[in-house]
Amino acid sequence: MKIQTAVARLSALAQETRLSIFRLLVQKGPEGLCAGDIQARLKLAPATLSFHLKELTQAGLLKARQDGRFIWYAPDFKAMNALIDYLGENCCSGAECEITGAAAEDAKA
């Protein structure tokens, strides 16, 4: 993965509403949700939702598909996993990584 792609994806997730949308869709799985269902679950204004879905889609984290008059959004798990792999690349100099300290406490919460 190129650093510019990683930065774009991390930037897209570095906003509370977009992170909430992405997490909801990851929890829903590969079938995703239609925009109206996302809007209802997160209680977002249509224009706000549209803006954030566009940002996540342009960053390559979401896939959109048209079904009649509805647009369904689903996470691009391949892109998500590539970002995770990029972040962990060469982690701990090849040794097994262990989370300790404050990071371990955050992981438990």
Steps between C-alpha positions, in 0.01 A plus 500: 500500500625847418532743787256741329232229502559425867482870588176544303339201672616599846386858438156378399472302823637783716158660541238390751202468264695320229652261751151427637369432148793275418471305826126451447559365152783271613269360767227449239736305275545467124131552418517852644208736550304737283558869560158541663575230757836658582328836538232359731744305719744789546238777494679708238365766268489378136752759378738418786479127430551553128814707562654242731411203279666679209818554703520135608426379147763727344755374754429148377354374828141453379341347195169634375249306292173614348193284557198663341471843655710407802876520543654237723835557670730227624853503637779405265657237724792452263585872529450494877728197540761656272504809723536286812780301335672823396486633857639175640763450232839429655340523843727410792787418263338169409453386861157423643335823613345533841281791603602643836431803717232751406440335162413172674254679729337669198470164325316355802250789513 
